[in-house]
Coordinates of C-alpha atoms and ligand atoms in Angstrom, one line a residue:
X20 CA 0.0 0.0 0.0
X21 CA 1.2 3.3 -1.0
X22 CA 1.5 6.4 1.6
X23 CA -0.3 9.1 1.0
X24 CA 1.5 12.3 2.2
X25 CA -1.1 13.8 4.3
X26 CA -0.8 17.2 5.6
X27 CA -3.1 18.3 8.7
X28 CA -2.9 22.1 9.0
X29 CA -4.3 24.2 12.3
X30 CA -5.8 27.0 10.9
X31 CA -6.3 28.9 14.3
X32 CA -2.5 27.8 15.3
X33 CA -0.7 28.3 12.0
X34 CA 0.7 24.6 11.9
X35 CA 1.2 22.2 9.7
X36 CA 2.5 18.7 10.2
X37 CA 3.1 15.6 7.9
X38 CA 0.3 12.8 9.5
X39 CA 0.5 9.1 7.6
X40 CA -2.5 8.1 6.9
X41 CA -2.9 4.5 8.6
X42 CA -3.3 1.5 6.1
X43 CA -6.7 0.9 7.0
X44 CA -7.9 4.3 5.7
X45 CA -6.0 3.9 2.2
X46 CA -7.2 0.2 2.1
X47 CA -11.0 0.9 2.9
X48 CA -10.9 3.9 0.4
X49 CA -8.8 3.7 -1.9
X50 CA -8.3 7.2 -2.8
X51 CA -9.3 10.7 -3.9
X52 CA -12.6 11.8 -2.2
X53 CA -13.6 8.8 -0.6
X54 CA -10.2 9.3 1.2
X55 CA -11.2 13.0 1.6
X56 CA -14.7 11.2 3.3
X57 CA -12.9 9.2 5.5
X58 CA -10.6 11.8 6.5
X59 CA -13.6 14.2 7.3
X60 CA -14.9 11.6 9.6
X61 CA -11.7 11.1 11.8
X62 CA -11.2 14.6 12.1
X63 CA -14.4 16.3 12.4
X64 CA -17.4 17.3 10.7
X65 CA -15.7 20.8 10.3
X66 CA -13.0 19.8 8.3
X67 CA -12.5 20.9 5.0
X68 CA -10.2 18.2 3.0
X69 CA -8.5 18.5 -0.4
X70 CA -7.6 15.5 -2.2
X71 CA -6.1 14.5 -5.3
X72 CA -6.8 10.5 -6.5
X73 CA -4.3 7.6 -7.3
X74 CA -4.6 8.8 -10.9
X75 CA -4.1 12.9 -10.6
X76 CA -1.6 14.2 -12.6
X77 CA -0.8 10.6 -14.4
X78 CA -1.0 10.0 -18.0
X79 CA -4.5 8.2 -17.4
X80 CA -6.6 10.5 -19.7
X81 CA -8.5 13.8 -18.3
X82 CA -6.5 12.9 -15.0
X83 CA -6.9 16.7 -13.9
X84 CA -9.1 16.3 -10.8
X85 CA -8.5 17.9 -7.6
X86 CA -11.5 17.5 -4.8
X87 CA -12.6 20.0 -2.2
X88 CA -14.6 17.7 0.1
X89 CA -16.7 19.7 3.0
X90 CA -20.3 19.4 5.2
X91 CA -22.5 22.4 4.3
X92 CA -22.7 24.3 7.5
X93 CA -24.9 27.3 7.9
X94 CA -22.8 29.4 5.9
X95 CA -23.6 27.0 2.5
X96 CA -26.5 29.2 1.4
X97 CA -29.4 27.4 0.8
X98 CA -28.9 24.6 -1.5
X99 CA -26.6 23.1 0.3
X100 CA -29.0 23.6 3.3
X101 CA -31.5 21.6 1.7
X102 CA -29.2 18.5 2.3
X103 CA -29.0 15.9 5.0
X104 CA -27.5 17.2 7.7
X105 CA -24.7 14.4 7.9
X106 CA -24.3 14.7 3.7
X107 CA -20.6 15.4 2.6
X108 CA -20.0 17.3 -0.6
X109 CA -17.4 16.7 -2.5
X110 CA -16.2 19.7 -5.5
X111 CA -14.0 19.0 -8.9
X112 CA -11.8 21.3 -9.0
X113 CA -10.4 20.6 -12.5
X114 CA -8.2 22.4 -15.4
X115 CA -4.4 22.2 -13.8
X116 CA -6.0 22.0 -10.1
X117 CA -4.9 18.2 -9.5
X118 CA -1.9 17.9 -11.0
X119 CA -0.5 20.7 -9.5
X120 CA -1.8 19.7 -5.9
X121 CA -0.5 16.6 -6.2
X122 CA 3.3 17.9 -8.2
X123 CA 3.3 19.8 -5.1
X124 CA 3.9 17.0 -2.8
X125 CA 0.4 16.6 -1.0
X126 CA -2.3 13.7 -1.7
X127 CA -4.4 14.9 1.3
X128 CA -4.8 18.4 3.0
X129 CA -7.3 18.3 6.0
X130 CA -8.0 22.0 7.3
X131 CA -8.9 22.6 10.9
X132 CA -9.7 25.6 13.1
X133 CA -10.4 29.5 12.1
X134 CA -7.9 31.6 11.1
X135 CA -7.7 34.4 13.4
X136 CA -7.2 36.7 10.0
X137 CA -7.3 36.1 6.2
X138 CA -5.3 33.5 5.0
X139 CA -3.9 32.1 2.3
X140 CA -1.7 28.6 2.0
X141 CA 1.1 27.9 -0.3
X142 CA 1.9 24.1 -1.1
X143 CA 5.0 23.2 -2.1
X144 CA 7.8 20.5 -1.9
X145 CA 5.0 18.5 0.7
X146 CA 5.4 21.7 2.8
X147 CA 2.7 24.2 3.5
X148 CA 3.4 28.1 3.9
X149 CA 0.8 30.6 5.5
X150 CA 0.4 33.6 3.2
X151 CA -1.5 37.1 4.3
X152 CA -3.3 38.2 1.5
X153 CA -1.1 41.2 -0.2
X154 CA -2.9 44.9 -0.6
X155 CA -5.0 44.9 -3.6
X156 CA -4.5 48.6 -5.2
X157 CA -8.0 49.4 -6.7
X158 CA -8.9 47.3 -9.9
X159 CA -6.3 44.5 -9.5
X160 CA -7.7 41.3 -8.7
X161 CA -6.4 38.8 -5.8
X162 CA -4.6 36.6 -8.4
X163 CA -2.4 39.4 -9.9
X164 CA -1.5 40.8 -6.9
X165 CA -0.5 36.9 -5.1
X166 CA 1.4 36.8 -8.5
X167 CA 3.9 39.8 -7.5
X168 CA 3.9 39.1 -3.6
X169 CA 3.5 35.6 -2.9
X170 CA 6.1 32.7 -3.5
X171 CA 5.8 31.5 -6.9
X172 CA 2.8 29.2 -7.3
X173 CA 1.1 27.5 -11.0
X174 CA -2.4 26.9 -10.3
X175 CA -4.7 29.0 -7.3
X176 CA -8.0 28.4 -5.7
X177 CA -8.8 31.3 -4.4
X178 CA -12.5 32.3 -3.1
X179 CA -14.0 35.9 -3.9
X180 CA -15.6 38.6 -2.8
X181 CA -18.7 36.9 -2.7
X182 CA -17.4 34.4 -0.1
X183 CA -15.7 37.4 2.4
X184 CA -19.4 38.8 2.0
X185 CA -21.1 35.3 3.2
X186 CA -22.7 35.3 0.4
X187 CA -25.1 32.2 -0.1
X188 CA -24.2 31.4 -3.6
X189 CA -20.5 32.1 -3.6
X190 CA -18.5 29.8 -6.1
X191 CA -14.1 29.3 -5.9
X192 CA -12.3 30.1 -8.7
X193 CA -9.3 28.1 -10.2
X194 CA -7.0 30.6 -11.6
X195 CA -9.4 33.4 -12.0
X196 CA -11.7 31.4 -14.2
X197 CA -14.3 29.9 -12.6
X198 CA -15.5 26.1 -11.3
X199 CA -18.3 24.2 -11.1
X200 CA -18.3 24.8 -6.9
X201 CA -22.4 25.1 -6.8
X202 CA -22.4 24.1 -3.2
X203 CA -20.6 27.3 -1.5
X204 CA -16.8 25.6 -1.1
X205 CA -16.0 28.9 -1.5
X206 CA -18.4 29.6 1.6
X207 CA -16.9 27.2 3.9
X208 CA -13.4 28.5 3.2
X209 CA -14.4 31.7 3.8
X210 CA -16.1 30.7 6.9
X211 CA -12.2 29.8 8.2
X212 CA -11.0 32.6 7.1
X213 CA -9.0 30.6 4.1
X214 CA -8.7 32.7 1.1
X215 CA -7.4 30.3 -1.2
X216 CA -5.0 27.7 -2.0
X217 CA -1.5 28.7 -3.8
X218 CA -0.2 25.2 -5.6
X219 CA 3.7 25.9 -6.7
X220 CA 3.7 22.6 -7.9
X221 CA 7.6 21.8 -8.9
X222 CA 7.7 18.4 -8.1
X223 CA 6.5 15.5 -10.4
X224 CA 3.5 12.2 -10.2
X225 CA 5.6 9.1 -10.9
X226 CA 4.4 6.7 -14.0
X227 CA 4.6 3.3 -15.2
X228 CA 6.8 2.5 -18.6
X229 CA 3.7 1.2 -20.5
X230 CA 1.2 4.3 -19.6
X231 CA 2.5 6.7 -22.6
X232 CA 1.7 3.8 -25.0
X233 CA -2.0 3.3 -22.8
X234 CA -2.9 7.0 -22.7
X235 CA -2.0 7.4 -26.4
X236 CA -4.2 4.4 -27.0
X237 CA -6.9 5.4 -25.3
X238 CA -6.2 9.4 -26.7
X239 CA -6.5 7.5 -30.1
X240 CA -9.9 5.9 -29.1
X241 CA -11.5 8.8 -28.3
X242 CA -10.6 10.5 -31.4
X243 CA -12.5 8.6 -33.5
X244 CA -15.8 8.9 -30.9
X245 CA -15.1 12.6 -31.2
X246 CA -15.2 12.2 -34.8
X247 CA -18.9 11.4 -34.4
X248 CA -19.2 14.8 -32.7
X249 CA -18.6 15.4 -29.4
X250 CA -17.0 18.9 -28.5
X251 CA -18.3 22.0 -27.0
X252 CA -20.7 22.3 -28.9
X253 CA -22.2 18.8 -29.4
X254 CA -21.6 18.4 -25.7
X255 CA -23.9 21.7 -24.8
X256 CA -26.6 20.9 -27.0
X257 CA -26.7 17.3 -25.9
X258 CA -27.2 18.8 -22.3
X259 CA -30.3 20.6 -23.8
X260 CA -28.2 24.2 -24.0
X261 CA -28.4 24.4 -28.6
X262 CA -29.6 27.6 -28.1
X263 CA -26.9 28.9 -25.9
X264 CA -24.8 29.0 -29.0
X265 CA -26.3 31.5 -30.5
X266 CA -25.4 33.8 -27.7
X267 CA -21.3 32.9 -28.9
X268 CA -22.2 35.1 -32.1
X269 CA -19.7 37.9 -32.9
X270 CA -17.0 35.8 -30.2
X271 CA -14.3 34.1 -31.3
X272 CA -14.2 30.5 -29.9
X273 CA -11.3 28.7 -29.3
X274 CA -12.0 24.8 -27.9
X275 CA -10.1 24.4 -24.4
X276 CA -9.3 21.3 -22.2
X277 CA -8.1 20.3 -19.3
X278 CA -4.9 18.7 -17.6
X279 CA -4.1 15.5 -20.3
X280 CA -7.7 15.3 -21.3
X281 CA -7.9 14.5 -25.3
X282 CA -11.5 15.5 -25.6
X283 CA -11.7 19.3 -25.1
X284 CA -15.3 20.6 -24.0
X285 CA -15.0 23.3 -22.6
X286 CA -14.5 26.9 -25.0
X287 CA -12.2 30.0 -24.5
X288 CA -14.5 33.1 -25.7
X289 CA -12.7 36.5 -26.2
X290 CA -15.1 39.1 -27.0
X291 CA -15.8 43.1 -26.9
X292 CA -18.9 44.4 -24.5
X293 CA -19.9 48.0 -23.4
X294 CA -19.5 48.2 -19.9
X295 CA -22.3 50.7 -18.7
X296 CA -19.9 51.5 -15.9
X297 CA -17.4 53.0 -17.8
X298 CA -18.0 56.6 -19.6
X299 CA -19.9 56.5 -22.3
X300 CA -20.0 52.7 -22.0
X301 CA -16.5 52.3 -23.8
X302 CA -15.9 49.2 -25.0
X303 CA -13.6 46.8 -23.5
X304 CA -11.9 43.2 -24.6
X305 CA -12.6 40.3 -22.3
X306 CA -12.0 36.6 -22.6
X307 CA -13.9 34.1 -20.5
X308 CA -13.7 30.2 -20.2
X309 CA -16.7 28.5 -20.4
X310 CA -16.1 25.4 -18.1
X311 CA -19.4 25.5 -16.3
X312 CA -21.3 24.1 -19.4
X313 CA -24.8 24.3 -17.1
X314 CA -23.7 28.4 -15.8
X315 CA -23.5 28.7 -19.7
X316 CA -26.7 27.4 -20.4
X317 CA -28.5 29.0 -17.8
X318 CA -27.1 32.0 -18.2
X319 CA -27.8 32.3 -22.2
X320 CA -31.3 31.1 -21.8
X321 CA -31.9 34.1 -19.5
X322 CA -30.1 37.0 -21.4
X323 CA -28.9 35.6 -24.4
X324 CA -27.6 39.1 -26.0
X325 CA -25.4 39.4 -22.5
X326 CA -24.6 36.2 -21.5
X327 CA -20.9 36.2 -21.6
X328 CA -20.3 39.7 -20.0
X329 CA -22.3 38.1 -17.3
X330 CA -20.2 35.3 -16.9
X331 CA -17.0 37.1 -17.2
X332 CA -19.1 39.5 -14.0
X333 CA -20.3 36.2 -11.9
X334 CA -16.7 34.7 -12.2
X335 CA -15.0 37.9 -11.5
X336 CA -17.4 38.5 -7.9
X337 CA -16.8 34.7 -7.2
X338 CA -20.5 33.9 -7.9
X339 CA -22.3 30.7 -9.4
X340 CA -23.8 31.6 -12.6
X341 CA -26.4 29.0 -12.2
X342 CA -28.0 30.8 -9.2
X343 CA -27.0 34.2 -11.1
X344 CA -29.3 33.1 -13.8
X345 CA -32.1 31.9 -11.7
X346 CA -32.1 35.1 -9.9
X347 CA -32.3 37.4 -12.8
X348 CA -35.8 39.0 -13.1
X349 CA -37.4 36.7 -16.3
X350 CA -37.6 40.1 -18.4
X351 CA -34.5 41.9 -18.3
X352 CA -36.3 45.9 -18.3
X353 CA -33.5 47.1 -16.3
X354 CA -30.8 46.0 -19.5
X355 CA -27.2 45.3 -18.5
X356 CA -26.5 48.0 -15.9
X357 CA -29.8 46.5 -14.0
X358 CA -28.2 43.3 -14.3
X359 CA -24.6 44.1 -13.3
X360 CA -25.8 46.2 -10.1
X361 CA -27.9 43.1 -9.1
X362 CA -24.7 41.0 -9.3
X363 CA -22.9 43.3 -7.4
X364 CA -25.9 43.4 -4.9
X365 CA -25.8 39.2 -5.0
X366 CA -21.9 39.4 -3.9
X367 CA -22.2 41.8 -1.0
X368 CA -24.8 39.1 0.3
X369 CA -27.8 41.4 0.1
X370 CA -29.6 40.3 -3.1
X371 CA -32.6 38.3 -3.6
X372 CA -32.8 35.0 -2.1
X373 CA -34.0 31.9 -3.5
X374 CA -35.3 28.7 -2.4
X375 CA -33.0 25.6 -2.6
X376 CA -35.2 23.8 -3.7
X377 CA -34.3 23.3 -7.6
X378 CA -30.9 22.9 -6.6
X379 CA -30.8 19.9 -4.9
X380 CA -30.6 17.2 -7.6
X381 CA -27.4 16.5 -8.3
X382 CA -25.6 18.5 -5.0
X383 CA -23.1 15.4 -4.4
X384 CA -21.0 15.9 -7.1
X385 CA -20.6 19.8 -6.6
X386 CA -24.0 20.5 -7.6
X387 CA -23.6 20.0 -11.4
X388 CA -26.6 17.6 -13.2
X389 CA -24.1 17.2 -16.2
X390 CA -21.6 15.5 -13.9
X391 CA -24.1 13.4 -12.1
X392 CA -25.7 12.1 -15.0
X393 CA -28.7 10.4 -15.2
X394 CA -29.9 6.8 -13.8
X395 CA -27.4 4.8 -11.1
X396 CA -24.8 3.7 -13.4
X397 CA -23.8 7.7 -14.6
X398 CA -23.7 8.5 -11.2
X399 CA -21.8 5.5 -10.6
X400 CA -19.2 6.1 -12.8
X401 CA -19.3 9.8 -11.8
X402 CA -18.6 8.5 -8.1
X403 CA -15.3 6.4 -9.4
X404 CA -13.8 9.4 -11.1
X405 CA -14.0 11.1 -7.6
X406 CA -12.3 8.5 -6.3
X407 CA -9.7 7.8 -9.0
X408 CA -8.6 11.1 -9.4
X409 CA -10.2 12.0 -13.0
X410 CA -12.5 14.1 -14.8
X411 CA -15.9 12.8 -14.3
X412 CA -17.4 14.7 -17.0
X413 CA -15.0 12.6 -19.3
X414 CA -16.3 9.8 -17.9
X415 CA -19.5 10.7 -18.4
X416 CA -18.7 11.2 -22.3
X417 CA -16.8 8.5 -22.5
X418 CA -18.0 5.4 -20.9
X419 CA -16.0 3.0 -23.3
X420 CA -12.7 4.1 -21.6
X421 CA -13.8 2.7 -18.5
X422 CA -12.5 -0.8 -19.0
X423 CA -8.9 0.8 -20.1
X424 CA -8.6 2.7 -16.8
X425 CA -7.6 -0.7 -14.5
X426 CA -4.1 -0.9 -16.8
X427 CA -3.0 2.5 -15.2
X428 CA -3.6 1.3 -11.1
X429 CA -3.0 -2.6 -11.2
X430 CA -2.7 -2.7 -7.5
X431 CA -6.1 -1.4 -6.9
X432 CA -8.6 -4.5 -7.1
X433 CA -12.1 -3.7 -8.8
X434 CA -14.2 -4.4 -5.7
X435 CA -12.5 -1.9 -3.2
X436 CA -13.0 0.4 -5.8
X437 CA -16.5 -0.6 -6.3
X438 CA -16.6 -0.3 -2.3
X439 CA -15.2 3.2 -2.5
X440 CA -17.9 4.6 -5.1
X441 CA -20.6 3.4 -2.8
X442 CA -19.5 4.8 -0.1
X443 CA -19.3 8.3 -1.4
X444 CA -22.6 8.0 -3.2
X445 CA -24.2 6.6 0.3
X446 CA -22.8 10.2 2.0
X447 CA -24.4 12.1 -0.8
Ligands
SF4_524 S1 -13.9 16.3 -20.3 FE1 -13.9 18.5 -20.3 S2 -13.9 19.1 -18.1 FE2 -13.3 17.0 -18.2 S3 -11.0 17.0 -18.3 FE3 -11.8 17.0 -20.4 S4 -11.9 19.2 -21.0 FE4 -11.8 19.1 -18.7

């Protein structure tokens, strides 16, 4: 059995000590968030735990999957609310979040206490630094500023202004573009005074000799399924958003993936919007990533001429665009300065509420129906990428790789994992 290098930090003490994680743990649950699970349960329902899985940052396709496992507490806004009281949620972070977790020596980070002020955590080198967040002169965002002050770090998870506000539907961002956090991560955090995560990510996820030949198989595979059309677009329409695309008109679209994923689905949009808070509405550039396919949706449905300035706004204020969209008045009188005010208003925590009500569905895996699936096997499979360390969405697209997966973690027998799966999907 493999350690996992574990790292149990003290918020409220500013420690942080190395802790093996016994054999038992790692045998009963394998990996990735059903470790995170177990983890939760020795140390306290008020734990927050990151984790990466045995196949983060391998050459095991889309293996890009970081996990921010929590239990909603009263600061989770009220879909997470809605839950069991003894339900765990577990977050993909994805896009370079995993790998560079894991390259930066850590498998597991279990977060205790309240900071007594803001506080950020480098990882590095299976070492954790505490950071204070740095001045942010007016106009430059967290991430910029971290950039010039803080030691050097590839990937951060920061939460947002939302979050410092208690905001009920705030959402993490991975490097300043967004997540699919629908459950308020970025609440908890905030909660404990943790403004983000800063992963430097120098060191390296050993691999076995055969996996380049594997992955490149499997890569190969899933180039001819693509072939039958199944990219951003395909992928948005099959999740009932065709006429979101519309709203991508005058944008130019660039296809975008994650960490070793050969099946992009996610789109880079650069495009020019008045911003009514600027003088005579000058026109600005803006680019936006549009990795929350159901944010997309939601949010095109609602104001399809707007739709990505919107985005771009919810991701900046650290806001779900899901709950953005449902909170939008149905007829949009007020145009986009009506719109933008009311975001503002929803990150200061004094907007409209809204019942949790529709938002329950899918809340185990961060909230997203498209990651869940539909019917027991999709959210199955969508509970075994949590726990292997992958993308579940490729999963989810991709079912036929499931039987090539087993080459890339011999040692891990199919029934623990089965076991594993369960587990997480009986905590939902
Ligand atoms: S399937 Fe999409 S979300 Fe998943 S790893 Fe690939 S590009 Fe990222």
């Amino acid at each position: 059995v493999k350690d996992l290098r574990t790292v149990i930090v003290h918020l409220d003490r500013r420690t942080a000590e190395a802790m093996p994680v016994d054999g038992g743990i790692r045998e009963a649950s394998v990996g990735g968030a059903a470790v995170n699970l177990a983890l939760i349960e020795r140390h306290g329902r008020e734990a927050i735990v990151f984790g990466a899985g045995p196949l983060t940052g391998t050459l095991a396709p889309a293996s890009a999957l970081l996990i921010g496992s929590f239990r909603p507490g009263a600061a989770s806004g009220p879909a997470a609310q809605a839950a069991p009281s003894q339900s765990i949620r577990h977050v993909p972070l994805l896009v370079t979040a995993g790998p560079d977790f894991r390259c930066s020596g850590i498998d597991h980070l279990v977060i205790l206490g309240t900071a007594e002020r803001p506080t950020l955590l480098h990882l590095d080198g299976g070492r954790v630094l505490f950071v204070d967040p740095p001045p942010q002169p007016d106009g430059m965002s967290l991430r910029t500023s971290l950039r010039r002050t803080a030691p050097p770090f590839r990937s951060a998870i920061l939460t947002g202004k939302s979050a410092d506000a208690g905001a009920a539907f705030a959402s993490v961002s991975i490097d300043a573009k967004g997540s699919l956090d629908k459950v308020n991560l970025a609440g908890a955090m905030a909660a404990k005074n943790l403004r983000g995560l800063l992963l430097g990510g120098t060191g390296g996820v050993a691999f076995a000799a055969d996996d380049l030949r594997r992955s490149l198989e499997i890569a190969g595979k899933v180039k001819t399924l693509r072939k039958k059309g199944l990219g951003f677009d395909p992928f948005v329409r099959a999740a009932g958003g065709g006429d979101s695309l519309k709203s991508l008109k005058g944008a130019r679209i660039q296809e975008a993936a994650c960490f070793h994923c050969p099946a992009p689905c996610m789109a880079h949009a650069r495009f020019a919007w008045s911003d009514p808070r600027r003088p005579q509405g000058e026109k600005r550039e803006e680019s936006v990533l549009l990795m929350d396919h159901s944010g997309w949706i939601a949010l095109a449905q609602r104001r399809p001429g707007t739709a990505l300035p919107l985005l771009a706004e919810s991701i900046r204020l650290g806001l779900d665009p899901v709950a953005v969209a449902s909170l939008l008045p149905a007829v949009g009188e007020g145009g986009l300065s009506f719109d933008i005010d009311l975001l503002a208003a929803l990150a200061q925590g004094t907007g409209p509420s809204q019942s949790g009500s529709s938002m329950v569905a899918a809340l185990i895996f961060g909230g997203s129906p498209i990651l869940a699936g539909t019917g027991d096997e999709s959210r199955r499979r969508a509970a075994l990428a949590l726990v292997l360390g992958l993308c579940p969405i490729f999963l989810q697209r991709f079912p036929e790789t499931a039987g090539d997966l087993a080459a890339f973690h011999p040692d891990i027998p199919t029934a623990s994992l089965d076991r594993a799966a369960e587990g997480i999907l009986a905590r939902g």
